[in-house]
Short mmCIF file of C-alpha atoms in Angstrom, two decimals:
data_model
loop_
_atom_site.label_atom_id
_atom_site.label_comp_id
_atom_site.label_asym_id
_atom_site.label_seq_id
_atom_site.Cartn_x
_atom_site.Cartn_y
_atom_site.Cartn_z
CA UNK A 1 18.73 11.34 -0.05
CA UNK A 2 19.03 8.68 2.19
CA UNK A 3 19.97 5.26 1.17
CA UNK A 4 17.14 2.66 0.80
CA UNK A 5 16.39 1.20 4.17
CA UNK A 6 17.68 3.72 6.01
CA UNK A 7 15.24 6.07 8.62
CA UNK A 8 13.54 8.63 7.17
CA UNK A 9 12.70 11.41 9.86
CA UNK A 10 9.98 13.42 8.66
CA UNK A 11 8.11 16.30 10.30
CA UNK A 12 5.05 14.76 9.85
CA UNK A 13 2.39 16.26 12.23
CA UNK A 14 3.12 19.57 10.68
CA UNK A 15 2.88 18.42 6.74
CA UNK A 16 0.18 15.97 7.36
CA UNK A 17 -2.38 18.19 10.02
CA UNK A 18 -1.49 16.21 13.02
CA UNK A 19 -2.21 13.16 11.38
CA UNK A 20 -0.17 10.24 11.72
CA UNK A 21 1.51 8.82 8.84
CA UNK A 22 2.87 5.43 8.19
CA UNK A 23 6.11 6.53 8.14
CA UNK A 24 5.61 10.02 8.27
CA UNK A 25 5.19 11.20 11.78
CA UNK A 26 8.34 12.74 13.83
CA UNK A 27 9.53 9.68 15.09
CA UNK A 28 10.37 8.46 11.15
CA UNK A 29 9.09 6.32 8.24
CA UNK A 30 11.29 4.12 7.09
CA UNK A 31 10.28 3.86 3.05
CA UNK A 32 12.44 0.97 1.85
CA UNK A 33 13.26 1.02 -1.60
CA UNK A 34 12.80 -2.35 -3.53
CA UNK A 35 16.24 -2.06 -5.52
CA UNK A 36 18.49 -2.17 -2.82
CA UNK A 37 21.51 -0.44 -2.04
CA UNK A 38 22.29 0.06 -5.83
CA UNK A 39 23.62 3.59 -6.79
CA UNK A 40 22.31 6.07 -9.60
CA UNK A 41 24.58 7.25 -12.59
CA UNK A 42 26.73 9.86 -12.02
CA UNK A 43 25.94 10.68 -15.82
CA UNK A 44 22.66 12.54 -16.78
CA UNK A 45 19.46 10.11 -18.36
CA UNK A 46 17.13 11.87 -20.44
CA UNK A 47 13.55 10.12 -21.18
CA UNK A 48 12.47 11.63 -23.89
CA UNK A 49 9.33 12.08 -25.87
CA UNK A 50 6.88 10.03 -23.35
CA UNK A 51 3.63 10.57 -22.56
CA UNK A 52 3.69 10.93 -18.99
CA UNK A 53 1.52 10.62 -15.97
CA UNK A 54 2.68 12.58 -13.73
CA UNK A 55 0.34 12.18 -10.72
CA UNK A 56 -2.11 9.37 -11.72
CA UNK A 57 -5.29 10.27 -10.32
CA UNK A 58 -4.40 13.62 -10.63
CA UNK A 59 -3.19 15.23 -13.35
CA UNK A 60 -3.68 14.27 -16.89
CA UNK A 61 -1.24 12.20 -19.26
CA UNK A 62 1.17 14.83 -21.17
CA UNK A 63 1.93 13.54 -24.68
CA UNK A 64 5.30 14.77 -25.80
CA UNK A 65 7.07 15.20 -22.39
CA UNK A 66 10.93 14.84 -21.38
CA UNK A 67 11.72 13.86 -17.57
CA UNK A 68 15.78 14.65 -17.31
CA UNK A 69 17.53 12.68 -14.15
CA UNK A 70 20.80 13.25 -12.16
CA UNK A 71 22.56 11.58 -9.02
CA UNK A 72 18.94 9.84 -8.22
CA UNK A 73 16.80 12.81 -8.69
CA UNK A 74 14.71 13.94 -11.06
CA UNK A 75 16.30 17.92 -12.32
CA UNK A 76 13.76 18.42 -15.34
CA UNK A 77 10.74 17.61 -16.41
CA UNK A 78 9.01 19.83 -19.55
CA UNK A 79 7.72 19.30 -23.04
CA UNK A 80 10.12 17.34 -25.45
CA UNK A 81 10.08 20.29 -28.17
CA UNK A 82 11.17 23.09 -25.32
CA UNK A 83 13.52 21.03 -23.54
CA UNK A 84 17.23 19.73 -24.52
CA UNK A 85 18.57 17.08 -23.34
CA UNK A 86 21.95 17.98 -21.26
CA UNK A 87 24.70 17.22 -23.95
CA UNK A 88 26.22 14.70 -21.33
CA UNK A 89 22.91 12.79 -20.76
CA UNK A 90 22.05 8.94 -22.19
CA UNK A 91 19.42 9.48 -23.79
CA UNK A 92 16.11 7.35 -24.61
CA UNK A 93 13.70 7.97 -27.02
CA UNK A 94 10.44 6.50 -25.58
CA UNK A 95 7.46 8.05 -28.23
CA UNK A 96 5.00 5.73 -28.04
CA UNK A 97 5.14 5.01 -24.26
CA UNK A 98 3.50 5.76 -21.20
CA UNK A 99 5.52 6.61 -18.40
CA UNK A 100 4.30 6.91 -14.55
CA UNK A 101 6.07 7.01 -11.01
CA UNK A 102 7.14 4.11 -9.27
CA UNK A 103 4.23 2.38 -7.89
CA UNK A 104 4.20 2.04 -3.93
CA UNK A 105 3.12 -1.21 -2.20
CA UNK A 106 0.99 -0.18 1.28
CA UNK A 107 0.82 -3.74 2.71
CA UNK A 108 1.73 -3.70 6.37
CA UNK A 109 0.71 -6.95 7.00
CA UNK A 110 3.44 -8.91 6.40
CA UNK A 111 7.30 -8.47 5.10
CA UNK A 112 8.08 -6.97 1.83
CA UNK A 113 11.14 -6.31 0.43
CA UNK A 114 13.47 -7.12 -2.43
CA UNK A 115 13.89 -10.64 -3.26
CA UNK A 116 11.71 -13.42 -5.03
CA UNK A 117 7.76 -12.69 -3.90
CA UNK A 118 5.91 -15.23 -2.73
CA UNK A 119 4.40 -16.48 -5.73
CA UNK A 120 7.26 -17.10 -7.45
CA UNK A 121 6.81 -14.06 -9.84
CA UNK A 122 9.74 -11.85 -10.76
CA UNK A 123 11.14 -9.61 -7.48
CA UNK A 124 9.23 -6.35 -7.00
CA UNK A 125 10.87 -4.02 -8.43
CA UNK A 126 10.70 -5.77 -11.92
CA UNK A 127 6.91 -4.98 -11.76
CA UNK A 128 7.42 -1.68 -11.19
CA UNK A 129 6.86 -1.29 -7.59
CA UNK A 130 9.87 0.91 -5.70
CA UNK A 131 8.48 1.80 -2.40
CA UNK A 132 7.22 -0.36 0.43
CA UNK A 133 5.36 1.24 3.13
CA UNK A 134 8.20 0.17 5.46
CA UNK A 135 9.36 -2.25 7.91
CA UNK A 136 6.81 -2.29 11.11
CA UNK A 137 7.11 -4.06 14.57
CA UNK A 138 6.19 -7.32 15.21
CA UNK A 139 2.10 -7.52 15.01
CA UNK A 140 0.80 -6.66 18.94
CA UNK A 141 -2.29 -9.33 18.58
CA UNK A 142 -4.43 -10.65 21.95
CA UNK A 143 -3.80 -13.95 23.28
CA UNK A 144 -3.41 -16.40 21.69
CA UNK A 145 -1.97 -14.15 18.50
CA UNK A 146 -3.40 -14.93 15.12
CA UNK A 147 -0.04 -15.51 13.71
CA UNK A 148 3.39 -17.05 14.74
CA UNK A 149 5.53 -13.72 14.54
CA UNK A 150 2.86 -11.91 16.45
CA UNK A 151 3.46 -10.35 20.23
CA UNK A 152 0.80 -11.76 22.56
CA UNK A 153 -0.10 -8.65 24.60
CA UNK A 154 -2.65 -9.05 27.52
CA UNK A 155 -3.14 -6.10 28.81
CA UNK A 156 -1.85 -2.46 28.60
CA UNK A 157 1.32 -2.57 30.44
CA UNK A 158 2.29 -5.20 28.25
CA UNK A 159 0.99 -2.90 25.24
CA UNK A 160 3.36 0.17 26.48
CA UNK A 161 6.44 -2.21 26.85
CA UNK A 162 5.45 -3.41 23.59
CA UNK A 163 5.23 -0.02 21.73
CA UNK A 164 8.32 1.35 23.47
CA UNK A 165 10.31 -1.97 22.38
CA UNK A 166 8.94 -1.42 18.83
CA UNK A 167 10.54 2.17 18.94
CA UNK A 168 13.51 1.57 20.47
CA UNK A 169 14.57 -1.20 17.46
CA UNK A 170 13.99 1.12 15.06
CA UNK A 171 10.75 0.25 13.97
CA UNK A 172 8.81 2.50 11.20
CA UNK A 173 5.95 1.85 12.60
CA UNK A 174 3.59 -0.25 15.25
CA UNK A 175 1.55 -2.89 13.75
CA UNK A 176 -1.83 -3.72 15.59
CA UNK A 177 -3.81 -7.10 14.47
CA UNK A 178 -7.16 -7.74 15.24
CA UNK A 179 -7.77 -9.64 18.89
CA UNK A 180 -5.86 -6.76 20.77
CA UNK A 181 -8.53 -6.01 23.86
CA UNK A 182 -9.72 -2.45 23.70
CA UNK A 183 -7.35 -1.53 27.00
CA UNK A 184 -4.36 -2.80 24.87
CA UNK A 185 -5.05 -1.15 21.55
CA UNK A 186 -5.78 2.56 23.63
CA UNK A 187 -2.82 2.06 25.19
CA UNK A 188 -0.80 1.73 21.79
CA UNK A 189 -2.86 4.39 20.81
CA UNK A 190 -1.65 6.41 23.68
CA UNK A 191 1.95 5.30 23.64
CA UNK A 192 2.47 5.78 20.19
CA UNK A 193 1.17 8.99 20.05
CA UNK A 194 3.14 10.06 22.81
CA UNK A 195 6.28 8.95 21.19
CA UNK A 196 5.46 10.14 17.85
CA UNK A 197 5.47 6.64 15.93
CA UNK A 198 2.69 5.59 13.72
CA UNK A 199 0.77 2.55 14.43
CA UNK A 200 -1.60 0.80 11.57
CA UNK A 201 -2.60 -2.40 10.68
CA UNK A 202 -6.23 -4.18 11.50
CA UNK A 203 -8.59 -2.82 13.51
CA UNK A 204 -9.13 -5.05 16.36
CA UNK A 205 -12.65 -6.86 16.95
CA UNK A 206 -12.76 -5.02 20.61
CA UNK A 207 -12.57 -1.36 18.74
CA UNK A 208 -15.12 -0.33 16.58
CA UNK A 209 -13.71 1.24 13.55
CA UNK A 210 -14.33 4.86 14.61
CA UNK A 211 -13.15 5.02 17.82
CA UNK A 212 -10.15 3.72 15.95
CA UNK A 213 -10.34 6.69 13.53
CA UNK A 214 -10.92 8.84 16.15
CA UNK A 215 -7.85 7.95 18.16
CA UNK A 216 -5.19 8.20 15.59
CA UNK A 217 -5.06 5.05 13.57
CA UNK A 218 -4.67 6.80 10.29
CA UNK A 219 -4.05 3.08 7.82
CA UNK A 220 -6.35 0.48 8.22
CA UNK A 221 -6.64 -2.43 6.64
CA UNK A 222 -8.84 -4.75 5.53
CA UNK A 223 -12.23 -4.40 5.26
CA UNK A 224 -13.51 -6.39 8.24
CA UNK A 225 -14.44 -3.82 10.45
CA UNK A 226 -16.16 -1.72 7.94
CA UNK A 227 -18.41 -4.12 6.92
CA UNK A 228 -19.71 -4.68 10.35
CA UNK A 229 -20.24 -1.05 11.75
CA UNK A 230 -22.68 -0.25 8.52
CA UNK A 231 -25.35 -2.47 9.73
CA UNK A 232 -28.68 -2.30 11.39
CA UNK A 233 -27.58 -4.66 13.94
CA UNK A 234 -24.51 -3.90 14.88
CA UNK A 235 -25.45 -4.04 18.61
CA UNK A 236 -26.10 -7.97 18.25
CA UNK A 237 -22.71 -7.99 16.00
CA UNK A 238 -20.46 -6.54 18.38
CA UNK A 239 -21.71 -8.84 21.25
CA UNK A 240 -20.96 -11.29 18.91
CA UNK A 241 -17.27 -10.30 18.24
CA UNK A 242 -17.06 -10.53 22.21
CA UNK A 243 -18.27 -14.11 21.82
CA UNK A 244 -15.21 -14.73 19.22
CA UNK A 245 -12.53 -17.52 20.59
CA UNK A 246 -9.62 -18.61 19.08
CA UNK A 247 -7.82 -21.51 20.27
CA UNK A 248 -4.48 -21.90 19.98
CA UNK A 249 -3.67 -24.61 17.51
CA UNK A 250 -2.97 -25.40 13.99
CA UNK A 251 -4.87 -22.82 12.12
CA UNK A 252 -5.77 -20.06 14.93
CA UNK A 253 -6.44 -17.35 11.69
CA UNK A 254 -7.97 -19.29 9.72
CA UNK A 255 -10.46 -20.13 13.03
CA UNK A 256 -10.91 -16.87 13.68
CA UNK A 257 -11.82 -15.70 10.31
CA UNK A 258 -14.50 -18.83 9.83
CA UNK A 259 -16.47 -16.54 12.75
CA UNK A 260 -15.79 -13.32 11.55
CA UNK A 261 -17.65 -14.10 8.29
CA UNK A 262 -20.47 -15.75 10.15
CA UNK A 263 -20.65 -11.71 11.43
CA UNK A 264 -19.89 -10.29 8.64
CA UNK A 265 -22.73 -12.01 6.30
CA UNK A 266 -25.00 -11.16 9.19
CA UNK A 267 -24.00 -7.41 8.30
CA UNK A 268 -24.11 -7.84 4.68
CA UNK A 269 -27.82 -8.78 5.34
CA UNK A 270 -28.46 -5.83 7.22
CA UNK A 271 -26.14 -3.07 5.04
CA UNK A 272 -27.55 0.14 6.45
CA UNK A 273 -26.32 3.04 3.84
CA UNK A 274 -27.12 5.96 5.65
CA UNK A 275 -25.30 4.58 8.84
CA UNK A 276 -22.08 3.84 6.21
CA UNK A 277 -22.57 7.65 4.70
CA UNK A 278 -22.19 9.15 8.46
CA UNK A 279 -19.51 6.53 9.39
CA UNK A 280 -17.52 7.19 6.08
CA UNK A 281 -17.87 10.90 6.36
CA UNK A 282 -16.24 10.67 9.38
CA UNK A 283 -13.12 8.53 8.46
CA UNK A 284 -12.65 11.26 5.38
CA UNK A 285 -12.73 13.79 8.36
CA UNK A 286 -9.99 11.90 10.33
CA UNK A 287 -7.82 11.83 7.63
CA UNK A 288 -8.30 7.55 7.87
CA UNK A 289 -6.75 5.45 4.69
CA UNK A 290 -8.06 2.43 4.17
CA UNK A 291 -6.27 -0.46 2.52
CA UNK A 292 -8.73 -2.91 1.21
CA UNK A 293 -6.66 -5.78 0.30
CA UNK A 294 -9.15 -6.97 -1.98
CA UNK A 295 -7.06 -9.75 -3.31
CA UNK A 296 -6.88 -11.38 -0.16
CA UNK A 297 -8.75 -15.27 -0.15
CA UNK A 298 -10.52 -14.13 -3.55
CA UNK A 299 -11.71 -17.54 -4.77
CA UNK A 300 -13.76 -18.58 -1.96
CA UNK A 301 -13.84 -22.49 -2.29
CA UNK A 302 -15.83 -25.15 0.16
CA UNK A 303 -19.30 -25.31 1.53
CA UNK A 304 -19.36 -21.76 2.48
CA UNK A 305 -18.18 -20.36 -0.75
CA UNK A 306 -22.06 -18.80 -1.70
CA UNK A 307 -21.85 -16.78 1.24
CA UNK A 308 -17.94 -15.74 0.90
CA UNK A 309 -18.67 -14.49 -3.06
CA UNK A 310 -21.72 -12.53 -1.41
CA UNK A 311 -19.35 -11.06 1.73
CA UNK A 312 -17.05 -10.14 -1.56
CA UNK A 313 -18.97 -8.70 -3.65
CA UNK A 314 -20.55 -6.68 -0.74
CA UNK A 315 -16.54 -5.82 -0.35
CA UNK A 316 -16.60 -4.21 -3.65
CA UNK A 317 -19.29 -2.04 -3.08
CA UNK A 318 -17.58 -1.08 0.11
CA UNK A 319 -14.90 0.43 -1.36
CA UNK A 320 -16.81 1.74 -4.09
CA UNK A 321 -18.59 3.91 -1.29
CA UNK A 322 -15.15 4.62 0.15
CA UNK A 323 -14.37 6.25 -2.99
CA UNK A 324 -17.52 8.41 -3.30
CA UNK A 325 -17.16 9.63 -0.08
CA UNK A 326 -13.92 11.22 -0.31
CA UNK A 327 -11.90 8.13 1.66
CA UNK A 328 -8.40 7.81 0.82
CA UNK A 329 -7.93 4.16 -0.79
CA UNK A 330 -4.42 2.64 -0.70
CA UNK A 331 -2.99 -0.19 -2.99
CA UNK A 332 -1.16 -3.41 -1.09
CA UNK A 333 -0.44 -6.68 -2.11
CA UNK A 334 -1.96 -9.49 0.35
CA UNK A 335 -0.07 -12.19 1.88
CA UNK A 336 1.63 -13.88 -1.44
CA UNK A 337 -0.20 -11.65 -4.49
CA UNK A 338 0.49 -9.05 -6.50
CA UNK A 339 0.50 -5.77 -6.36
CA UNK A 340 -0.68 -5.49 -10.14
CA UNK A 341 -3.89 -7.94 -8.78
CA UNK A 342 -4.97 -5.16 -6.20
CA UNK A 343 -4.68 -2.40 -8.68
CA UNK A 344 -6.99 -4.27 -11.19
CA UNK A 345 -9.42 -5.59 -8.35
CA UNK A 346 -9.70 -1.26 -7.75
CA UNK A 347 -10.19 -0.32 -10.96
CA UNK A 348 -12.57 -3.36 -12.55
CA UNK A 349 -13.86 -5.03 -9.74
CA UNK A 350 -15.03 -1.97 -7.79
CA UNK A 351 -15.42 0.37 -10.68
CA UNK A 352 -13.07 2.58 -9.50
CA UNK A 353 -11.74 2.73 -12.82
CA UNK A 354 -7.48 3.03 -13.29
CA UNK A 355 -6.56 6.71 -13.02
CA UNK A 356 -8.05 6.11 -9.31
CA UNK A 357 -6.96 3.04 -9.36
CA UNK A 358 -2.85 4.04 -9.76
CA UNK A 359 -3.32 7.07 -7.80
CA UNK A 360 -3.80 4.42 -4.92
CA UNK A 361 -0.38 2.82 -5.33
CA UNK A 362 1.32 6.60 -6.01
CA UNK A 363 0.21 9.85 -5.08
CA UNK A 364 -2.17 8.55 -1.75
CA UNK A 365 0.44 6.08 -0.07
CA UNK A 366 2.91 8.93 -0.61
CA UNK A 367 1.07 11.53 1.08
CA UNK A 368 0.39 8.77 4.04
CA UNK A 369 3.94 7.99 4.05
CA UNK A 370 4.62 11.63 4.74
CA UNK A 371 6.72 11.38 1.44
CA UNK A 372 4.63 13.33 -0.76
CA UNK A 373 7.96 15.17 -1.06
CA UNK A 374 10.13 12.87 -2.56
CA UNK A 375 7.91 9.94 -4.24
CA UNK A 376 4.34 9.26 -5.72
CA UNK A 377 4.68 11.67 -8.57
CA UNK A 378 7.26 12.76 -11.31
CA UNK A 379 8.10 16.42 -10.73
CA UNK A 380 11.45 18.39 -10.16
CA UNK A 381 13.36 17.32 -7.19
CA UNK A 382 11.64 14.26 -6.93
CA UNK A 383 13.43 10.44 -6.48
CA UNK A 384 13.85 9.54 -10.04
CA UNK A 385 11.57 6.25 -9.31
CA UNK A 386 9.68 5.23 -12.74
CA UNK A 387 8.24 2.76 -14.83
CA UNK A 388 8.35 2.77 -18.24
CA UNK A 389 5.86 0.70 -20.26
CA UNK A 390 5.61 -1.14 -23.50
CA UNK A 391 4.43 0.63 -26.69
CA UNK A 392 1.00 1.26 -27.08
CA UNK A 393 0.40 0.48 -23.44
CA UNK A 394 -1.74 2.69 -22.10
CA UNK A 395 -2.83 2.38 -18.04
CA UNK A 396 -5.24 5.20 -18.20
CA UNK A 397 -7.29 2.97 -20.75
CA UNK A 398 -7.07 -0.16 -19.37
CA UNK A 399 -5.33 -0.54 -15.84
CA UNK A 400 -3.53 -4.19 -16.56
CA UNK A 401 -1.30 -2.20 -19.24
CA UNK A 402 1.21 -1.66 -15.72
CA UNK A 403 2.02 -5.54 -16.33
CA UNK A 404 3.75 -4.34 -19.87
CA UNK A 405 6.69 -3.09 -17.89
CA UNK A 406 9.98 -2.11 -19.89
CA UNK A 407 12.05 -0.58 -17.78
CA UNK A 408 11.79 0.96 -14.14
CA UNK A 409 13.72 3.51 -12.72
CA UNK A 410 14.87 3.34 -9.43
CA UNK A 411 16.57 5.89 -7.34
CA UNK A 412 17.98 7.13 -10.81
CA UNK A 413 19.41 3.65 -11.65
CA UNK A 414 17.77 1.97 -14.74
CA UNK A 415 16.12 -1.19 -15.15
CA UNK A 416 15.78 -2.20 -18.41
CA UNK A 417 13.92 -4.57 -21.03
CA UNK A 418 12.91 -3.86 -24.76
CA UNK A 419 13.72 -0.15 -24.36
CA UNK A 420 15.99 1.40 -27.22
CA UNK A 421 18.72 1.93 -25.30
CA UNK A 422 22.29 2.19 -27.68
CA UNK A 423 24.36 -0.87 -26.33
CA UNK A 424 27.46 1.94 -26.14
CA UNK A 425 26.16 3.94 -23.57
CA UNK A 426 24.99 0.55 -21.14
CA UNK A 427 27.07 -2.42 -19.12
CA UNK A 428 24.56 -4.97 -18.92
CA UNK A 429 25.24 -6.33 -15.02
CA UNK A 430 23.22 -9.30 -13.52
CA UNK A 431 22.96 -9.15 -9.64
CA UNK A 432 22.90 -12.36 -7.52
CA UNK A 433 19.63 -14.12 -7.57
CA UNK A 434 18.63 -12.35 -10.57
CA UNK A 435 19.83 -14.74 -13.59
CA UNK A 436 16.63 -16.31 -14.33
CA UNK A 437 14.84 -12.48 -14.49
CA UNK A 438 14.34 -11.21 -18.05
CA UNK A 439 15.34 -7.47 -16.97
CA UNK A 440 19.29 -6.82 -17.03
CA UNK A 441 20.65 -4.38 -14.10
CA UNK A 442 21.70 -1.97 -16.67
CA UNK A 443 24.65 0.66 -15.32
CA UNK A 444 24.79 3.88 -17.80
CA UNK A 445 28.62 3.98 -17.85
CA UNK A 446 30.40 7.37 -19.65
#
């Protein structure tokens, strides 16, 4: 297994039916694990007795179940009363809890990684989540960009440069944002495809959303472009996105998204369901994910805050319809949330309800990664990346249970708080940053 942060090369277009996957086409995902370089136990850990979810979403929860792990992998996993434990193995009795795979994080837009998040809650991994979707390129945006960090690209020689720059630093994937002309963003299209690395990200106001779909952008996020392709007048819309300027200033985001939800409450005045049916139908086709980052700017405040609880709750319903229609959903945090935030906005907000609601931060982003294979689920052969909750939480019944978090497994090294672990078999470590956490970096020692 490769260390985390290192490039994963996949053969994606084979596994995935041609379809790109953040991370998971030929030219490599990188999938970057939120613990860091830290190594697994060369002794055996047995979890024993859980009821486990082995593919949320899925497969039902198995009362009774053991999951056995070695050098980072998971060897084992079979009813408690059928199974030993290896007689080298720590082992930990965990009746009464619910255990699941590591939960995956699908934001692209923006860093993730392992240190302190950017609301000043605990790091990542103490929340359970072990995979990011990896480290993109610089976002390729119009001009002027939306953001400081993004690559102002005016036209598509200056998208091809941009996309072969992006591959030759190593990047996992291409990020797009969303004033990239229609020549630019075809030309990443074509570019990427040609060199085999994923590009995701927004879908630009110049593209509508299927002609994105259509020409390989398999992850898109955000719901922007969704909204307005489902409505009767979408003609007037789209000359209206043409109309868009941003001026390069202070706030040149928060500009441009002051006129995209003049559009977009336009479109939720016109909703047109049987145009949405055809247009959904057709991302399902594609094989298009959509990550709704519905936590993004949730508590619209100000003079326009009527409208923006309307364009939200139109959101909902959104992916709601995604759902129905066979659409892939994926789970990411937003610019300075939480990952557990997105999960609940799924589950309650748009009644997807939590087993659809997890399998949207496991088995789903896996399978986009291209690393259906090695995380997303708890199986034989698997990374040994888990979460183990509190007693009597149950995330089936009531999705915010994944806050209860005991202990998380990453990469077969433990993570531990509250579970009945004997202090002989552990060497409570604390790594550097980490003194104010309440988990202890625990090393199973012989």
């Amino acid at each position: 297994m490769a260390e985390p942060g290192r490039r994963h090369v996949l053969g994606g277009a084979a596994a995935l039916g041609g379809a790109f996957a953040l991370g998971g086409a030929a030219a490599a995902g990188r999938a970057v694990a939120a613990a860091g370089a830290a190594g697994a136990s060369a002794r055996p850990l047995a979890l024993t007795h859980a009821t486990l979810i082995a593919a949320p979403g899925v497969e039902p929860p198995r009362p009774g179940m053991t999951v056995v792990i070695r050098a980072g992998r998971i060897t084992t996993v079979g009813r408690s009363a059928e199974i030993a434990a290896p007689p080298d193995a720590h082992v930990m009795d965990l009746r009464g809890r619910y255990v699941l795979p590591g939960l995956i994080d699908s934001r692209t837009d923006g860093d993730s990684g392992d240190g302190d998040s950017n609301n000043g809650d605990a790091p990542p991994v103490r929340r359970g989540v072990t995979t990011f979707a990896g480290s993109g390129s610089a976002p390729l945006d119009g001009v002027p960009s939306l953001w400081p960090e993004s690559v102002s690209v005016r036209d598509a020689a200056a998208a091809r440069r941009a996309v072969r720059r992006a591959g030759e630093a190593g990047a996992a994937f291409v990020r797009v944002h969303p004033r990239l002309s229609r020549e630019a963003y075809l030309a990443v299209a074509e570019e990427a495809g040609r060199r085999q690395l994923p590009y995701a990200g927004h879908c630009p106001d110049a593209v509508p959303l299927a002609e994105a779909s259509d020409a390989g952008q398999r992850t898109v996020e955000h719901l922007h472009a969704l909204l307005l392709a489902v409505s009767t007048r979408e003609e007037e819309i789209r000359r209206g996105l043409a109309r868009v300027r941003v001026a390069a200033g202070a706030d040149p985001y928060g500009d441009w998204l002051r006129q995209i939800h003049r559009l977009e409450w336009t479109a939720v005045r016109s909703y047109y369901p049987d145009r949405a049916d055809r247009l959904l139908d057709r991302l399902a086709a594609n094989g298009t994910r959509i990550t709704p980052a519905l936590t993004a700017r949730s508590d619209p405040q100000g003079p326009d805050a009527a409208q923006l609880r309307g364009i939200r709750a139109h959101r909902l319903h959104l992916v709601a319809e995604l759902h129905r229609r066979g659409v892939p959903l994926l789970a990411g945090s937003a610019r300075g949330g939480d990952l557990h935030d997105e999960l609940e906005q799924l589950a309650g907000g748009a009644g997807l309800g939590a087993a659809a609601a997890l399998r949207a931060a496991t088995v789903e982003p896996a399978r986009a990664l291209g690393l259906a294979h090695r995380v997303g689920t708890v199986a034989p052969g698997r990374a040994a990346d888990l979460v183990v909750l509190a007693p009597g939480a149950d995330p089936l019944r009531d999705v915010r249970a994944v806050r209860r978090t005991d202990a998380v497994v990453v990469r077969g090294r433990l993570y531990a708080e509250g579970v009945p672990t004997p202090a002989a078999m552990i060497r409570p470590t604390r790594e550097s940053g980490e003194a104010s956490s309440p988990f202890a970096s625990v090393e199973l020692t012989e």
